[in-house]
Amino acid sequence: MSKHEQDLQKVVDQAIAQQKVPHVKFKKIDPESVDLARLTSQSKETRQERWGKGLTFLAIVVIAILIVAIIGFVGVHGLATFVNNKVNIFHFLFTSSWNPSAGKDHVGAAAMLVTSFAVTLLAALLATPFAIAIALFMTEYESGKQTRLLQSVMELLVGIPSVVYGFLGLTVIVPVIRTIFGGTGFGILAATLILFIMVLPTITSLTVDAFKVVPKDLRQSSAALGATRWQTIYHVVLRAARPRILTAIIFGMARAFGEALAVQMVIGNAVLMPYNLVSPAATLTSQLTSQMGNTVMGTLPNNALWSLALLLLIMSLVFNFLVRLIGKKR
């Protein structure tokens, strides 16, 4: 190495040490025209990196403030029922008399809680076998055009607005139930069937991902031992993917529990403790969407609805906690 190159090497090393970003291209620098000030100043890449880091940090701060503001707003208004209106929290959770306009003795959400959990669990129980079967077909038996077609169908179902599902339920499912079982046709059964269709794509997509991450070595080892494809699926693939499948089911349940408009259109919106699947009932979300516009801010009926919203928020946090808990046990 010549003396000029050695001098240039020292200058470049000094510039890199001060700048702390290795963007200097040593081979393209002319030893006769070294600009130390230019080398030690911030490069375009360094400025872009700092801008990018700053923007992402700003986005995180804004989202964090937004989340805290939403939780705080819902929490303050939801707790007003118990703090300002002196409604007993146990009375709120375990009684089913719901008519807040008549006084604090008629603020019981038990009927809506039971109905919400009923439609959620039934929809998940109905959708899970179909989702697993479709996911197995897409990952274990077919991998060509049919898989892509099914994937497109799932994406289409996810993108359909809730009001369309509700309208289909109102014009097709409710009359069919009315014809078969009598009554009005509105109730938990109609809501369950609608939620089944709505959560099926969610559970299916996540279950497909669960099967795809099962190592091929496990399948090949099972086949090498003489197992059939179904034996490999039943004893190896399903067991290896079980935690992720549970996560998919919980995501589907979270979607079902929080669905409002479609459920409101087919469940009947009667705040009564359900005694069968074909009697009108009401969920937390259906009561919120149907009554929020009919109350005055700050009154007991309005605060009671905010308490229902707080319950929904708490349940969402519980579902997220379950997903994280299962994820840690993988």
Coordinates of C-alpha atoms in Angstrom, one line a residue:
M1 CA 0.0 0.0 0.0
S2 CA 1.4 3.4 -1.0
K3 CA 1.8 6.3 1.3
H4 CA -1.2 8.2 -0.3
E5 CA -3.3 5.1 0.2
Q6 CA -2.2 4.8 3.8
D7 CA -3.0 8.5 4.5
L8 CA -6.4 8.0 2.9
Q9 CA -7.0 4.9 5.0
K10 CA -6.4 6.9 8.2
V11 CA -8.7 9.7 7.1
V12 CA -11.5 7.2 6.1
D13 CA -11.1 5.3 9.4
Q14 CA -11.4 8.6 11.3
A15 CA -14.4 9.6 9.4
I16 CA -16.1 6.2 9.9
A17 CA -15.3 6.4 13.7
Q18 CA -16.9 9.8 14.0
Q19 CA -19.9 9.1 11.8
K20 CA -20.5 5.6 13.2
V21 CA -22.3 4.6 10.1
P22 CA -20.3 2.6 7.5
H23 CA -21.5 4.3 4.4
V24 CA -18.1 5.6 3.2
K25 CA -17.0 3.7 0.0
F26 CA -13.2 3.5 0.4
K27 CA -12.4 2.3 -3.0
K28 CA -14.2 5.1 -4.8
I29 CA -12.4 7.9 -2.9
D30 CA -9.6 9.7 -4.8
P31 CA -6.6 10.2 -2.5
E32 CA -5.9 13.6 -4.1
S33 CA -9.3 15.0 -3.4
V34 CA -10.2 13.9 0.1
D35 CA -12.8 16.2 1.8
L36 CA -12.6 15.5 5.5
A37 CA -15.5 17.8 6.4
R38 CA -17.7 16.0 3.9
L39 CA -16.7 12.6 5.1
T40 CA -17.4 13.5 8.8
S41 CA -20.8 15.2 8.1
Q42 CA -24.1 13.2 8.2
S43 CA -24.7 11.3 5.1
K44 CA -28.1 11.1 3.3
E45 CA -28.5 7.5 4.6
T46 CA -27.8 8.6 8.2
R47 CA -30.5 11.3 8.0
Q48 CA -33.0 8.9 6.4
E49 CA -32.3 6.4 9.2
R50 CA -32.9 8.9 11.9
W51 CA -36.1 10.2 10.2
G52 CA -37.3 6.6 9.8
K53 CA -36.6 5.8 13.5
G54 CA -38.2 9.0 14.6
L55 CA -41.4 8.4 12.5
T56 CA -41.8 4.8 13.8
F57 CA -41.3 6.0 17.4
L58 CA -43.9 8.8 16.8
A59 CA -46.4 6.3 15.4
I60 CA -45.9 4.1 18.5
V61 CA -46.4 7.0 20.8
V62 CA -49.6 8.1 19.0
I63 CA -51.0 4.6 19.0
A64 CA -50.2 4.1 22.7
I65 CA -51.9 7.4 23.6
L66 CA -54.9 6.4 21.5
I67 CA -55.2 3.0 23.2
V68 CA -54.9 4.5 26.7
A69 CA -57.4 7.2 25.8
I70 CA -60.0 4.7 24.6
I71 CA -59.6 2.4 27.6
G72 CA -59.7 5.4 30.0
F73 CA -62.8 6.9 28.3
V74 CA -64.7 3.6 28.3
G75 CA -63.6 2.9 31.8
V76 CA -64.6 6.2 33.3
H77 CA -68.1 6.1 31.6
G78 CA -68.5 2.4 32.4
L79 CA -67.7 2.8 36.0
A80 CA -70.1 5.7 36.4
T81 CA -73.0 3.2 36.7
F82 CA -71.4 1.9 39.9
V83 CA -69.8 5.1 41.3
N84 CA -72.4 7.8 40.4
N85 CA -75.6 5.8 40.1
K86 CA -74.7 3.4 43.0
V87 CA -75.6 0.2 41.1
N88 CA -74.3 -2.8 42.9
I89 CA -71.8 -4.6 40.6
F90 CA -73.0 -8.1 41.6
H91 CA -76.5 -7.0 40.9
F92 CA -75.3 -5.8 37.5
L93 CA -73.5 -9.1 36.7
F94 CA -75.9 -11.7 38.1
T95 CA -79.4 -10.4 37.6
S96 CA -81.4 -10.3 34.3
S97 CA -83.8 -7.4 34.8
W98 CA -82.8 -4.8 32.2
N99 CA -84.7 -1.6 32.1
P100 CA -82.3 1.2 33.2
S101 CA -85.0 3.9 32.7
A102 CA -87.0 2.3 35.6
G103 CA -84.1 2.8 38.1
K104 CA -80.9 1.2 39.4
D105 CA -82.8 -2.0 40.5
H106 CA -83.4 -2.9 36.8
V107 CA -79.8 -2.8 35.6
G108 CA -78.9 -6.4 35.2
A109 CA -76.8 -7.7 32.3
A110 CA -76.8 -11.4 33.1
A111 CA -79.2 -12.3 30.2
M112 CA -77.0 -10.5 27.7
L113 CA -73.9 -12.0 29.1
V114 CA -75.3 -15.5 28.9
T115 CA -76.5 -15.0 25.3
S116 CA -73.2 -13.5 24.2
F117 CA -71.3 -16.4 25.5
A118 CA -73.8 -18.9 24.1
V119 CA -73.7 -17.6 20.5
T120 CA -69.9 -17.3 20.7
L121 CA -69.3 -20.8 22.0
L122 CA -71.8 -22.4 19.6
A123 CA -70.4 -20.6 16.6
A124 CA -66.9 -21.7 17.6
L125 CA -68.0 -25.3 18.1
L126 CA -69.7 -25.3 14.8
A127 CA -67.0 -23.6 12.8
T128 CA -63.9 -25.4 14.2
P129 CA -64.5 -28.8 12.6
F130 CA -65.2 -27.2 9.2
A131 CA -62.2 -24.9 9.5
I132 CA -59.8 -27.8 10.4
A133 CA -61.2 -29.9 7.6
I134 CA -60.7 -27.1 5.0
A135 CA -57.3 -26.3 6.4
L136 CA -56.2 -30.0 6.1
F137 CA -57.5 -30.2 2.6
M138 CA -55.5 -27.0 1.7
T139 CA -52.3 -28.1 3.3
E140 CA -52.2 -31.9 3.3
Y141 CA -54.1 -33.0 0.3
E142 CA -54.1 -30.2 -2.3
S143 CA -51.6 -27.5 -3.1
G144 CA -52.5 -26.3 -6.5
K145 CA -55.4 -24.4 -8.1
Q146 CA -58.0 -25.8 -5.7
T147 CA -56.1 -24.4 -2.7
R148 CA -55.7 -21.0 -4.3
L149 CA -59.5 -21.1 -5.1
L150 CA -60.3 -21.9 -1.5
Q151 CA -58.0 -19.2 -0.3
S152 CA -59.7 -16.7 -2.5
V153 CA -63.1 -17.8 -1.2
M154 CA -61.9 -17.3 2.4
E155 CA -60.6 -13.9 1.6
L156 CA -63.9 -13.0 0.0
L157 CA -65.8 -14.1 3.0
V158 CA -63.6 -12.0 5.3
G159 CA -64.2 -8.9 3.1
I160 CA -68.0 -9.1 3.0
P161 CA -69.5 -6.4 5.3
S162 CA -71.4 -7.4 8.4
V163 CA -74.6 -5.8 7.2
V164 CA -74.6 -8.2 4.2
Y165 CA -74.4 -11.2 6.5
G166 CA -77.1 -9.8 8.6
F167 CA -79.4 -9.1 5.6
L168 CA -78.8 -12.7 4.3
G169 CA -79.7 -14.0 7.8
L170 CA -82.8 -11.9 7.9
T171 CA -84.1 -13.0 4.5
V172 CA -82.9 -16.6 4.4
I173 CA -81.9 -18.1 7.8
V174 CA -84.6 -16.6 10.0
P175 CA -87.5 -17.7 7.6
V176 CA -86.0 -21.2 7.4
I177 CA -85.8 -21.5 11.2
R178 CA -89.4 -20.1 11.5
T179 CA -90.6 -22.7 9.1
I180 CA -88.8 -25.6 10.8
F181 CA -89.1 -24.7 14.5
G182 CA -92.0 -22.2 14.5
G183 CA -92.0 -18.9 16.5
T184 CA -90.5 -15.8 15.0
G185 CA -87.2 -17.4 13.8
F186 CA -85.2 -14.8 15.6
G187 CA -82.9 -16.1 18.4
I188 CA -79.6 -17.7 19.3
L189 CA -79.8 -20.3 16.5
A190 CA -80.0 -17.7 13.8
A191 CA -77.2 -15.6 15.4
T192 CA -75.0 -18.7 15.7
L193 CA -75.4 -19.7 12.1
I194 CA -74.5 -16.1 11.0
L195 CA -71.5 -16.0 13.3
F196 CA -70.5 -19.5 12.0
I197 CA -70.2 -18.1 8.5
M198 CA -68.4 -15.0 9.7
V199 CA -65.7 -16.7 11.9
L200 CA -65.1 -19.6 9.6
P201 CA -62.6 -17.7 7.4
T202 CA -60.7 -16.4 10.4
I203 CA -60.3 -19.8 12.0
T204 CA -59.5 -21.5 8.7
S205 CA -56.8 -19.0 7.7
L206 CA -55.0 -19.2 11.1
T207 CA -55.4 -23.0 11.1
V208 CA -53.8 -23.2 7.6
D209 CA -50.9 -21.2 9.0
A210 CA -50.7 -23.6 11.9
F211 CA -50.4 -26.6 9.7
K212 CA -47.9 -25.0 7.4
V213 CA -45.4 -24.4 10.2
V214 CA -45.4 -28.1 11.2
P215 CA -41.9 -29.3 10.2
K216 CA -41.8 -31.5 7.1
D217 CA -39.4 -33.8 9.0
L218 CA -42.2 -34.9 11.3
R219 CA -44.3 -35.9 8.3
Q220 CA -41.4 -37.7 6.6
S221 CA -40.5 -39.5 9.8
S222 CA -44.0 -40.7 10.3
A223 CA -44.2 -41.9 6.7
A224 CA -40.9 -43.7 7.1
L225 CA -42.3 -45.6 10.0
G226 CA -45.1 -46.9 7.8
A227 CA -47.9 -44.5 8.9
T228 CA -50.6 -43.7 6.4
R229 CA -51.3 -40.0 5.5
W230 CA -54.3 -39.9 7.8
Q231 CA -52.4 -41.5 10.6
T232 CA -49.7 -38.9 10.1
I233 CA -52.3 -36.1 10.2
Y234 CA -54.1 -37.5 13.3
H235 CA -51.1 -38.5 15.4
V236 CA -48.5 -35.9 14.2
V237 CA -49.8 -32.9 12.4
L238 CA -52.8 -32.2 14.6
R239 CA -50.9 -32.7 17.8
A240 CA -48.0 -30.5 16.7
A241 CA -50.3 -27.7 15.5
R242 CA -52.7 -27.9 18.5
P243 CA -51.6 -24.8 20.3
R244 CA -51.8 -22.7 17.1
I245 CA -55.2 -24.2 16.4
L246 CA -56.4 -23.2 19.9
T247 CA -55.1 -19.7 19.1
A248 CA -57.1 -19.7 15.9
I249 CA -60.3 -20.7 17.7
I250 CA -59.8 -18.0 20.4
F251 CA -59.4 -15.4 17.6
G252 CA -62.6 -16.6 16.1
M253 CA -64.4 -16.4 19.4
A254 CA -63.1 -12.9 19.9
R255 CA -64.5 -11.9 16.5
A256 CA -67.9 -13.6 17.3
F257 CA -68.1 -12.0 20.8
G258 CA -67.6 -8.5 19.4
E259 CA -69.8 -8.8 16.3
A260 CA -72.7 -6.4 16.6
L261 CA -74.7 -5.5 13.5
A262 CA -75.2 -8.9 11.9
V263 CA -76.2 -10.4 15.2
Q264 CA -78.5 -7.5 16.0
M265 CA -80.4 -8.1 12.8
V266 CA -81.2 -11.8 13.5
I267 CA -81.3 -12.3 17.3
G268 CA -84.6 -10.5 18.1
N269 CA -83.2 -7.9 20.5
A270 CA -85.3 -9.0 23.5
V271 CA -83.3 -8.7 26.8
L272 CA -84.6 -12.0 28.2
M273 CA -82.8 -15.0 29.7
P274 CA -82.7 -17.5 26.8
Y275 CA -84.5 -20.7 27.5
N276 CA -84.0 -22.2 24.0
L277 CA -82.2 -21.5 20.8
V278 CA -85.2 -20.1 18.9
S279 CA -86.5 -17.5 21.3
P280 CA -85.6 -13.8 20.8
A281 CA -82.7 -12.7 22.9
A282 CA -80.0 -10.0 23.0
T283 CA -76.3 -9.9 23.2
L284 CA -74.1 -7.1 24.7
T285 CA -73.3 -5.8 21.3
S286 CA -76.8 -5.9 19.9
Q287 CA -78.1 -4.0 22.9
L288 CA -75.4 -1.4 22.5
T289 CA -76.0 -0.8 18.8
S290 CA -79.8 -0.7 19.2
Q291 CA -80.0 1.5 22.3
M292 CA -77.0 3.9 22.3
G293 CA -78.7 6.4 20.1
N294 CA -81.8 6.5 22.3
T295 CA -80.2 7.6 25.6
V296 CA -78.9 11.0 27.0
M297 CA -75.3 11.2 28.0
G298 CA -74.7 11.1 31.7
T299 CA -78.1 9.5 32.6
L300 CA -78.4 6.0 34.1
P301 CA -79.6 4.3 30.9
N302 CA -76.6 5.8 29.1
N303 CA -74.1 4.9 31.8
A304 CA -75.5 1.3 31.9
L305 CA -74.8 1.0 28.2
W306 CA -71.2 2.2 28.8
S307 CA -70.9 -0.5 31.4
L308 CA -71.8 -3.0 28.7
A309 CA -69.1 -1.6 26.5
L310 CA -66.7 -1.9 29.4
L311 CA -67.6 -5.6 29.7
L312 CA -66.9 -6.0 26.0
L313 CA -63.5 -4.3 26.4
I314 CA -62.6 -6.5 29.4
M315 CA -63.6 -9.6 27.4
S316 CA -61.4 -8.5 24.5
L317 CA -58.5 -8.2 26.9
V318 CA -59.2 -11.6 28.3
F319 CA -59.2 -13.1 24.8
N320 CA -55.9 -11.4 24.0
F321 CA -54.5 -12.7 27.3
L322 CA -55.5 -16.2 26.4
V323 CA -53.9 -16.0 23.0
R324 CA -50.6 -14.8 24.5
L325 CA -50.8 -17.5 27.2
I326 CA -51.2 -20.2 24.6
G327 CA -48.5 -18.7 22.5
K328 CA -46.0 -18.9 25.4
K329 CA -46.8 -22.6 25.9
R330 CA -45.9 -23.6 22.3

